[in-house]
GROMACS .gro file of C-alpha atoms in nm:
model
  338
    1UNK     CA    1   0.420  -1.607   1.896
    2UNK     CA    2   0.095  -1.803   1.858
    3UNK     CA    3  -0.061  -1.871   1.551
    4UNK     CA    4  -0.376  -1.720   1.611
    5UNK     CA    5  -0.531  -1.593   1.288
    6UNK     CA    6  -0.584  -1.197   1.299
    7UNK     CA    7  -0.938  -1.040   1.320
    8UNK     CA    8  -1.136  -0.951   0.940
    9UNK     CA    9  -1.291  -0.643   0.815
   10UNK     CA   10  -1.524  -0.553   0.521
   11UNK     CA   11  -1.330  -0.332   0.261
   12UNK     CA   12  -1.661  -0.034   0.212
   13UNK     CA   13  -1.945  -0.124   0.269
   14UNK     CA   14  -2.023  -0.399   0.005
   15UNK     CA   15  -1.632  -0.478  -0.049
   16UNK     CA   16  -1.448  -0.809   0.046
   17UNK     CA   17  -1.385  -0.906   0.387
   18UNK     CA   18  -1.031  -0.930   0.460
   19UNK     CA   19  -0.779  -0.962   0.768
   20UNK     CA   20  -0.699  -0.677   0.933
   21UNK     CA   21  -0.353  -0.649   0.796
   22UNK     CA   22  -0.251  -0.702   0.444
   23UNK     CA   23   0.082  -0.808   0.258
   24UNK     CA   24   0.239  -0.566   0.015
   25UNK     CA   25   0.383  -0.768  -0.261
   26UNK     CA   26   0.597  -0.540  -0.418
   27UNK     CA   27   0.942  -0.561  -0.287
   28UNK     CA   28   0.937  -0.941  -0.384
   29UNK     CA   29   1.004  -0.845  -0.761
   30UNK     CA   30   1.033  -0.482  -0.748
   31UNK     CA   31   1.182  -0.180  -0.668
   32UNK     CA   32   1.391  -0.237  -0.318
   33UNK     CA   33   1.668  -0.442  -0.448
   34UNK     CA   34   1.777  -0.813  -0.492
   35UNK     CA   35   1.525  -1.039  -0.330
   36UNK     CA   36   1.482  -1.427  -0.296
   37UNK     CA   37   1.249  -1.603  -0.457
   38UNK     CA   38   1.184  -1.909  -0.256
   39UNK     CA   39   1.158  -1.711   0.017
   40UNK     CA   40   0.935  -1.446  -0.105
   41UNK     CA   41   0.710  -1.772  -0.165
   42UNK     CA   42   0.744  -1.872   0.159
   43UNK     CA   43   0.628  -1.573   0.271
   44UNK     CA   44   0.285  -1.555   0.095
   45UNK     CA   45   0.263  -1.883   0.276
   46UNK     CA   46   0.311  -1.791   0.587
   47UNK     CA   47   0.104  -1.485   0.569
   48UNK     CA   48  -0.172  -1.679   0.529
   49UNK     CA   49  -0.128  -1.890   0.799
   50UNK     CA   50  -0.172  -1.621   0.985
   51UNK     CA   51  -0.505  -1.458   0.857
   52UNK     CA   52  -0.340  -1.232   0.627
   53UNK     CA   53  -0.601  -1.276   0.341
   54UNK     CA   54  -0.508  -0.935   0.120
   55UNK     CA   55  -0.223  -0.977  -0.131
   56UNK     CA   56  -0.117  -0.600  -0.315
   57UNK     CA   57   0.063  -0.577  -0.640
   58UNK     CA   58   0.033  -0.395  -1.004
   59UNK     CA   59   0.095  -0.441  -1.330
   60UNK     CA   60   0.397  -0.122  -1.254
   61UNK     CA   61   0.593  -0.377  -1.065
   62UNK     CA   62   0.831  -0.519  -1.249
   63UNK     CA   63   0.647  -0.462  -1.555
   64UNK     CA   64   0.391  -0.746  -1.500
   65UNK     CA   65   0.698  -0.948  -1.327
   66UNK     CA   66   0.542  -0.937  -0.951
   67UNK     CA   67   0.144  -1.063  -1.079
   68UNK     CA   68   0.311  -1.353  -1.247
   69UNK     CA   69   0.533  -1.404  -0.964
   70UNK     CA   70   0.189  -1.401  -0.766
   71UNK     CA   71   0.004  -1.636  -1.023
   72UNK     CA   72   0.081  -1.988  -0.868
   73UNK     CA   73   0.025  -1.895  -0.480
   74UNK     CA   74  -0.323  -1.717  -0.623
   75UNK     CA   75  -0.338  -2.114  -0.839
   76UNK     CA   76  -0.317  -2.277  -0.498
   77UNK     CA   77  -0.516  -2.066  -0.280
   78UNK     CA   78  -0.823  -1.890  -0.483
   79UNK     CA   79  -1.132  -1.956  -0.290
   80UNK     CA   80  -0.853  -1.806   0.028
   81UNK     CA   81  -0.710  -1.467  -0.056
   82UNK     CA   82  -0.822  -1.131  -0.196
   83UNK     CA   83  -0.614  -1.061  -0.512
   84UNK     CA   84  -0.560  -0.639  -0.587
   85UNK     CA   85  -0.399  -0.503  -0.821
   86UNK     CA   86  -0.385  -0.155  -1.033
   87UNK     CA   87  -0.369  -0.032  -1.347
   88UNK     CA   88  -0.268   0.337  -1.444
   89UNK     CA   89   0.076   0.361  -1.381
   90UNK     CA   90   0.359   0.276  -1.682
   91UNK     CA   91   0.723   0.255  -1.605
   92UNK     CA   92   0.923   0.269  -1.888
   93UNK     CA   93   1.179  -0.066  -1.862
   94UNK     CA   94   1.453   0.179  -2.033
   95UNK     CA   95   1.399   0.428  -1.768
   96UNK     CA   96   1.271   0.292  -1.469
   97UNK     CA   97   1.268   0.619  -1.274
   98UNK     CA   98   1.025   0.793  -1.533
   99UNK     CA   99   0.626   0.740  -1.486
  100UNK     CA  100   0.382   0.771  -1.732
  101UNK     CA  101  -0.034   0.777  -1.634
  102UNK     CA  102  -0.281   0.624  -1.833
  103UNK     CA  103  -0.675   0.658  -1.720
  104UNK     CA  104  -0.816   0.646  -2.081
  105UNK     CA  105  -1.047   0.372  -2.159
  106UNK     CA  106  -0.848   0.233  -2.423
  107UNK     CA  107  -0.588   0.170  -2.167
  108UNK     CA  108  -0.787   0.055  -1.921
  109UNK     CA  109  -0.922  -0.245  -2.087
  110UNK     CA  110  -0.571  -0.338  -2.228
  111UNK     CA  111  -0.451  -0.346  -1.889
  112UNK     CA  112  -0.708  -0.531  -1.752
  113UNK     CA  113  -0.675  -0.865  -1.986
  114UNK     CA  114  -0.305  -0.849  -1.946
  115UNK     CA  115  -0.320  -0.852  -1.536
  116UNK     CA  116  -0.572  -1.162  -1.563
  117UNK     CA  117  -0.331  -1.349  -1.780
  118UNK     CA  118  -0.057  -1.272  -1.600
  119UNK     CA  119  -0.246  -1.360  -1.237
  120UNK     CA  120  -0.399  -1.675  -1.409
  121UNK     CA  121  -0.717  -1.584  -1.243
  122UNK     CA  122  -1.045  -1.520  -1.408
  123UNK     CA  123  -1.173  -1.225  -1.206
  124UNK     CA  124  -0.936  -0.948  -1.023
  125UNK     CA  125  -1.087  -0.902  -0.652
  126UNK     CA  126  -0.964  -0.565  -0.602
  127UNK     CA  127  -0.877  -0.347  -0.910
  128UNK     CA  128  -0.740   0.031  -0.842
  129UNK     CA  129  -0.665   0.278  -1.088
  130UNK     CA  130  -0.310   0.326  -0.952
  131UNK     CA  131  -0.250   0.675  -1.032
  132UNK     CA  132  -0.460   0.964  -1.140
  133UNK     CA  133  -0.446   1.114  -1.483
  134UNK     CA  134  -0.587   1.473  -1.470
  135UNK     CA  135  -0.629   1.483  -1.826
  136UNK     CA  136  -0.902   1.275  -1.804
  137UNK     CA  137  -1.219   1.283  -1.625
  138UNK     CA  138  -1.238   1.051  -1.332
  139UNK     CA  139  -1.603   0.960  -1.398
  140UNK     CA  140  -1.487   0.834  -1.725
  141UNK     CA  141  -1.213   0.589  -1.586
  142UNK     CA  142  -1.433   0.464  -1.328
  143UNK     CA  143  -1.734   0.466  -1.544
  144UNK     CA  144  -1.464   0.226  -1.743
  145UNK     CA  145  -1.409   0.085  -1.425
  146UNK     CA  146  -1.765   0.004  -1.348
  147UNK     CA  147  -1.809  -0.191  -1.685
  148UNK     CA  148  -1.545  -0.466  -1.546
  149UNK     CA  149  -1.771  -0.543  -1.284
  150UNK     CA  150  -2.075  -0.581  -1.499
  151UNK     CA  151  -1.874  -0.803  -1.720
  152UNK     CA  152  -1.752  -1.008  -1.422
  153UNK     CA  153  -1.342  -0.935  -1.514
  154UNK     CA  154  -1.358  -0.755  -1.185
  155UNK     CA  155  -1.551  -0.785  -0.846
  156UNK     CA  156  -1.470  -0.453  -0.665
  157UNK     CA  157  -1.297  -0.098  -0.711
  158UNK     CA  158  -1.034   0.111  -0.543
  159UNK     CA  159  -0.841   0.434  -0.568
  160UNK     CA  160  -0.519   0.529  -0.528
  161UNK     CA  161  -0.370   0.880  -0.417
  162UNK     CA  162  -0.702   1.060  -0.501
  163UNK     CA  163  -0.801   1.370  -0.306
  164UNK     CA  164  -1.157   1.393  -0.132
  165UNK     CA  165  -1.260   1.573  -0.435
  166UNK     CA  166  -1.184   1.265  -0.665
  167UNK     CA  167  -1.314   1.063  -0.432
  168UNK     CA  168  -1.649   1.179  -0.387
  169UNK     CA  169  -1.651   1.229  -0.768
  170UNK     CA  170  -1.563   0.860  -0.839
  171UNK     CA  171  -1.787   0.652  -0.598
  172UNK     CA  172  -2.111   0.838  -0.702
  173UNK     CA  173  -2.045   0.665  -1.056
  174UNK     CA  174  -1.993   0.348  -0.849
  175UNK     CA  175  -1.957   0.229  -0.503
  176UNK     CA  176  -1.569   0.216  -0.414
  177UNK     CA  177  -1.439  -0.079  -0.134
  178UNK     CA  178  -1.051   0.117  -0.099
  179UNK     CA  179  -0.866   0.389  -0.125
  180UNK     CA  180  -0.499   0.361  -0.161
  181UNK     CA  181  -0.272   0.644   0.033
  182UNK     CA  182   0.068   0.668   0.182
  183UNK     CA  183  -0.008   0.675   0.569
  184UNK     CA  184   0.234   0.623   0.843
  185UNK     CA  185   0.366   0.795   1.145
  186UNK     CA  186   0.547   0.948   0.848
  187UNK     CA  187   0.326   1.030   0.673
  188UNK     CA  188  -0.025   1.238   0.740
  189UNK     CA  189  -0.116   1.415   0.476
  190UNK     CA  190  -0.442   1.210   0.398
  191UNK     CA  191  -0.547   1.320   0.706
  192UNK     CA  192  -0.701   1.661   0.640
  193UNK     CA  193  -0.903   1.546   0.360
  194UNK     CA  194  -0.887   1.213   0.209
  195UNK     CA  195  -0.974   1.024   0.532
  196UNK     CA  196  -1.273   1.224   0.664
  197UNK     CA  197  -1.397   1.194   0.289
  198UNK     CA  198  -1.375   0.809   0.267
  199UNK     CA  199  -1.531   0.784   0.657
  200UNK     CA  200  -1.821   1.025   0.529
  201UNK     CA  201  -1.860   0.742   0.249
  202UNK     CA  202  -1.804   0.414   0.412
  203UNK     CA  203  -1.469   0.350   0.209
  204UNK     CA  204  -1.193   0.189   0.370
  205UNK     CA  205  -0.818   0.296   0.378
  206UNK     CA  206  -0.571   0.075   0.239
  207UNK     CA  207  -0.235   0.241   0.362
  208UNK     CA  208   0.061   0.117   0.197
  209UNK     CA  209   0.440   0.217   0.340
  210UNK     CA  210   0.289   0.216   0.687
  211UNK     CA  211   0.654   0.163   0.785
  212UNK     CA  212   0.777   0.507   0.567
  213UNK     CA  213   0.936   0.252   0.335
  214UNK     CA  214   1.141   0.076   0.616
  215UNK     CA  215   1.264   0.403   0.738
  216UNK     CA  216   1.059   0.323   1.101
  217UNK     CA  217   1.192  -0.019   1.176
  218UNK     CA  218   1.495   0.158   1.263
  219UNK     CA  219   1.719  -0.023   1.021
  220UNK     CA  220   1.901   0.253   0.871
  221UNK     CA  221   2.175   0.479   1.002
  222UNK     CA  222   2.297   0.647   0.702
  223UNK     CA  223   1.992   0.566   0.457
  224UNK     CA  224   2.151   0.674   0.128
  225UNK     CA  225   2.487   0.493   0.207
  226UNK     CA  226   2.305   0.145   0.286
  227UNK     CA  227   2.080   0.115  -0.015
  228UNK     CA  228   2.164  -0.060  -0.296
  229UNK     CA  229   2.242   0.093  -0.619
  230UNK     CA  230   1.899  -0.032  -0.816
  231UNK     CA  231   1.707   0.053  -0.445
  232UNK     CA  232   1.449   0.343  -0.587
  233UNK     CA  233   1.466   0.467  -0.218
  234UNK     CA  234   1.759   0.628  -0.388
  235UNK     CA  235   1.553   0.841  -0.498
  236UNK     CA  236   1.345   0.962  -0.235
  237UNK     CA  237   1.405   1.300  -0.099
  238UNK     CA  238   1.351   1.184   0.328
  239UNK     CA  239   1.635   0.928   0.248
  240UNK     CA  240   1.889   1.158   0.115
  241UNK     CA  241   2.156   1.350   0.278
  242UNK     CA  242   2.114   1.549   0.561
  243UNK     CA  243   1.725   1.498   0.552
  244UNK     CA  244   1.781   1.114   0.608
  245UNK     CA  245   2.022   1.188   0.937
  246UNK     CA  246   1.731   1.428   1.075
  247UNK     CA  247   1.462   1.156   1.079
  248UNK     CA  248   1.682   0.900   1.185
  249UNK     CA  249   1.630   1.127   1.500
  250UNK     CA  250   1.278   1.152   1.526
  251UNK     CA  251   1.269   0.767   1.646
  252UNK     CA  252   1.363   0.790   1.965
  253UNK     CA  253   0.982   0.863   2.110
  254UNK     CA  254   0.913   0.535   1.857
  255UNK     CA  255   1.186   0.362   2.074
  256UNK     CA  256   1.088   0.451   2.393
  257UNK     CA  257   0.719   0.297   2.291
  258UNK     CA  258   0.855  -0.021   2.187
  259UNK     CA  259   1.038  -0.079   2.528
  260UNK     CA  260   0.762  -0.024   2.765
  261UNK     CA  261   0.585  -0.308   2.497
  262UNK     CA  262   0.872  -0.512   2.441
  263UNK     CA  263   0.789  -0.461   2.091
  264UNK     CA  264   1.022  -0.345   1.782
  265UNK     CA  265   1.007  -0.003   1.649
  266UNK     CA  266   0.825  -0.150   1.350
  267UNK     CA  267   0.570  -0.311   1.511
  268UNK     CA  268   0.450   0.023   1.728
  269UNK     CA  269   0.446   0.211   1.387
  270UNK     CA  270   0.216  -0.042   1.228
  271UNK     CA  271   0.018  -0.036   1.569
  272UNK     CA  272  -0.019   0.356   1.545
  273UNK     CA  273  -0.142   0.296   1.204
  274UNK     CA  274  -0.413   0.045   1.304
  275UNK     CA  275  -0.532   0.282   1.540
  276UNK     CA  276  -0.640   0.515   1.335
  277UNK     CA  277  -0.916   0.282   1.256
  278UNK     CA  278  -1.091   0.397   1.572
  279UNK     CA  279  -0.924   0.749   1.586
  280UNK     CA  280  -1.152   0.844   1.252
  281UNK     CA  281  -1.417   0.592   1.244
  282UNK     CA  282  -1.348   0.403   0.919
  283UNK     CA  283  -1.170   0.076   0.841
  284UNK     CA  284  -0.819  -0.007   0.799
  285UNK     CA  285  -0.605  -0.253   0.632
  286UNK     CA  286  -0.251  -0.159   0.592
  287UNK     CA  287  -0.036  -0.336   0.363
  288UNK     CA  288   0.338  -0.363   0.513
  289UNK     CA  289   0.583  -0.534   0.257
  290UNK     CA  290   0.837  -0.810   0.294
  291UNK     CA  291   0.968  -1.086   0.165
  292UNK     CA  292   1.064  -1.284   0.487
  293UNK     CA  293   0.841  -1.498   0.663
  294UNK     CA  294   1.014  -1.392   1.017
  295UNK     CA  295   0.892  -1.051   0.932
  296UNK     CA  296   0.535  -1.123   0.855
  297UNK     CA  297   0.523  -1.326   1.188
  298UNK     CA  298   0.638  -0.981   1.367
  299UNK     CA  299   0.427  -0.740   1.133
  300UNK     CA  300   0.104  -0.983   1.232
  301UNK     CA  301   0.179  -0.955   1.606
  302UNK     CA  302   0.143  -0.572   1.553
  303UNK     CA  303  -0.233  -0.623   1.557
  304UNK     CA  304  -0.243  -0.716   1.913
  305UNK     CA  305  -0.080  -0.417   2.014
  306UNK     CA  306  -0.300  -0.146   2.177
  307UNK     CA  307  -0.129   0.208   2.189
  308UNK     CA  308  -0.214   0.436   2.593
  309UNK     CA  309  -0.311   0.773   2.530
  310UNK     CA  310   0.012   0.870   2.662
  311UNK     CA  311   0.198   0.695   2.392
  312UNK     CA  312  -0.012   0.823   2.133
  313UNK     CA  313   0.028   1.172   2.220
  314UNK     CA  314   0.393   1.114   2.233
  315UNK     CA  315   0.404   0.994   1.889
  316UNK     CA  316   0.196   1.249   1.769
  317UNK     CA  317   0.443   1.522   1.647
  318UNK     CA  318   0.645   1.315   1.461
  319UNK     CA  319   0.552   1.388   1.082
  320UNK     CA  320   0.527   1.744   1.111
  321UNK     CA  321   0.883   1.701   1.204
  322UNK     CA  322   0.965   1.501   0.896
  323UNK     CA  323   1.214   1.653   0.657
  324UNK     CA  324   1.130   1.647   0.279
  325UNK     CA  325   0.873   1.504   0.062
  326UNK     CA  326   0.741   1.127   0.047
  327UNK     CA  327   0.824   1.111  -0.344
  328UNK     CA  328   1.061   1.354  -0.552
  329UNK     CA  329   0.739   1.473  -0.763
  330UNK     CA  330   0.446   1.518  -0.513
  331UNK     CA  331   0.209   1.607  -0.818
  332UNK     CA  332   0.096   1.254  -0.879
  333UNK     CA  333  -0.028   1.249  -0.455
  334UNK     CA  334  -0.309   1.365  -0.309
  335UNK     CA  335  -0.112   1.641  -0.124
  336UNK     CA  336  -0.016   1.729  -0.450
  337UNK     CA  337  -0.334   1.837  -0.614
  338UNK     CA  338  -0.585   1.902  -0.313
   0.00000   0.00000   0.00000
């Protein structure tokens, strides 16, 4: 592949301008097993090399482990790269597959001052409120919100799994650059809602597990059998059982795509997704993970894919074909509240 640096786009309309494709950070400290460090670094590298200018993570990664893990490739590249993280989302280290949401001011500003010391940075580019806590207003957290940017800790504001509702609710307190969702050929819930709302408002859509959590590259044959024991894919109802053997089957239109491109399965599914930048008229910067540089050099070359009419419509019933939920508790999702 050439080196070639993807294409930019603004996040909203007043947000940071950013490649077209962003790098999920998680999996380098968090959440999908053992990883390497050194090459996780080498990654971020390489990423950027290539245009990739939007680097994902939260303080719910490894408890604050993947922002410090960030904190010296931020160090060496500030004035280069778009830092976002989130705040809202506690996972208790003796019980890593509980979750406990926290909008209330209090919170907020605690959470803040931890994520710049741990990022060494003195303002946070991108700051979500990771999940949404019912219990409290969400024109109080982002009125919260709106005070980091007068006081300069923060520069812009996203959302993450909010319905339309929320969404609408939230940016007439102040303008918001992102919204955070699940989207994938997977994965379509936002769809009926979410992304007409953030189109209607000039906010862009940040999807994250555009790959349905590594699910569409094709790489597993018996899901549950191949993850590791701390993998929280564990845990996820389309990777258990029977469920996981019935999507395994819904790649084959996916495969037949990525022959007549002489492409890989993954990079048609994060093609699909960058399509629906022109499908709904808004703009999109999906965040794939991974923590090999091989992979971001195939994730990048994505972008230059273009997806016939024919292909699209044969990749269109996929997700309603999709056997069980995205997440074991779909109440903290959009699709769970709207």
């Amino acid at each position: 592949m050439t080196d070639s640096r993807i294409p930019t786009v603004r996040l909203g309309e007043s947000g940071p301008e950013v490649g077209i494709q962003g790098l999920g950070c998680m999996g380098m400290s968090f959440a999908y097993g053992p990883s390497d460090a050194e090459e996780s670094r080498a990654t971020l590298e390489r990423a950027l090399e290539l245009g990739v200018t939007l680097y994902d993570t939260a303080d719910a990664y490894g408890n604050g482990e993947n922002e410090r893990f960030l904190a010296p490739f931020l160090k060496a590249h500030r004035d280069e790269v778009v830092i976002a993280t989130k705040f809202g989302l506690v996972v208790p280290p003796d019980d890593p597959t509980r979750r406990i949401i926290r909008n209330d001011p209090p919170y907020i500003r605690q959470a803040v001052e931890a994520s710049l010391k741990r990022l060494d940075v003195d303002v946070i580019d991108l700051y979500y409120m990771h999940r949404r806590d019912v219990n409290v207003p969400i024109e109080e957290t982002v009125g919260i919100m709106a005070d980091l940017v007068r006081e300069g800790k923060v520069k812009h504001l996203g959302l993450s799994e909010v319905t339309a509702e929320e969404l609408r609710a939230a940016h007439a307190v102040h303008p918001i650059a992102a919204v955070q969702s699940e989207w994938s050929l997977f994965s379509r819930d936002i769809e009926a809602h979410v992304v007409p709302a953030a189109a209607e408002l000039g906010v862009a859509l940040v999807p994250y597990s555009p790959l349905g959590r590594g699910f569409l590259t094709g790489g597993f044959v018996h899901a549950e059998k191949e993850l590791t024991g701390d993998d929280f894919r564990r845990t996820m109802p389309r990777y258990r059982g029977e469920n996981a053997a019935a999507n395994a089957a819904l790649l084959e239109p996916i495969r037949a795509v990525a022959s007549a491109h002489g492409a890989s399965l993954a990079q048609i599914a994060l093609a699909w997704v960058q399509q629906r930048a022109s499908v709904h008229g808004l703009p999109v910067v999906q965040i794939p993970g991974t923590r090999r540089p091989s992979r971001v050099e195939e994730n990048v070359a994505a972008t230059r894919i273009v997806l016939t009419e024919e292909e699209l419509s044969l990749l269109e019933p996929i997700a309603g074909r999709v056997v069980g939920d995205r997440y074991p508790d779909m109440s903290l999702t959009s699709a769970g509240r709207e």
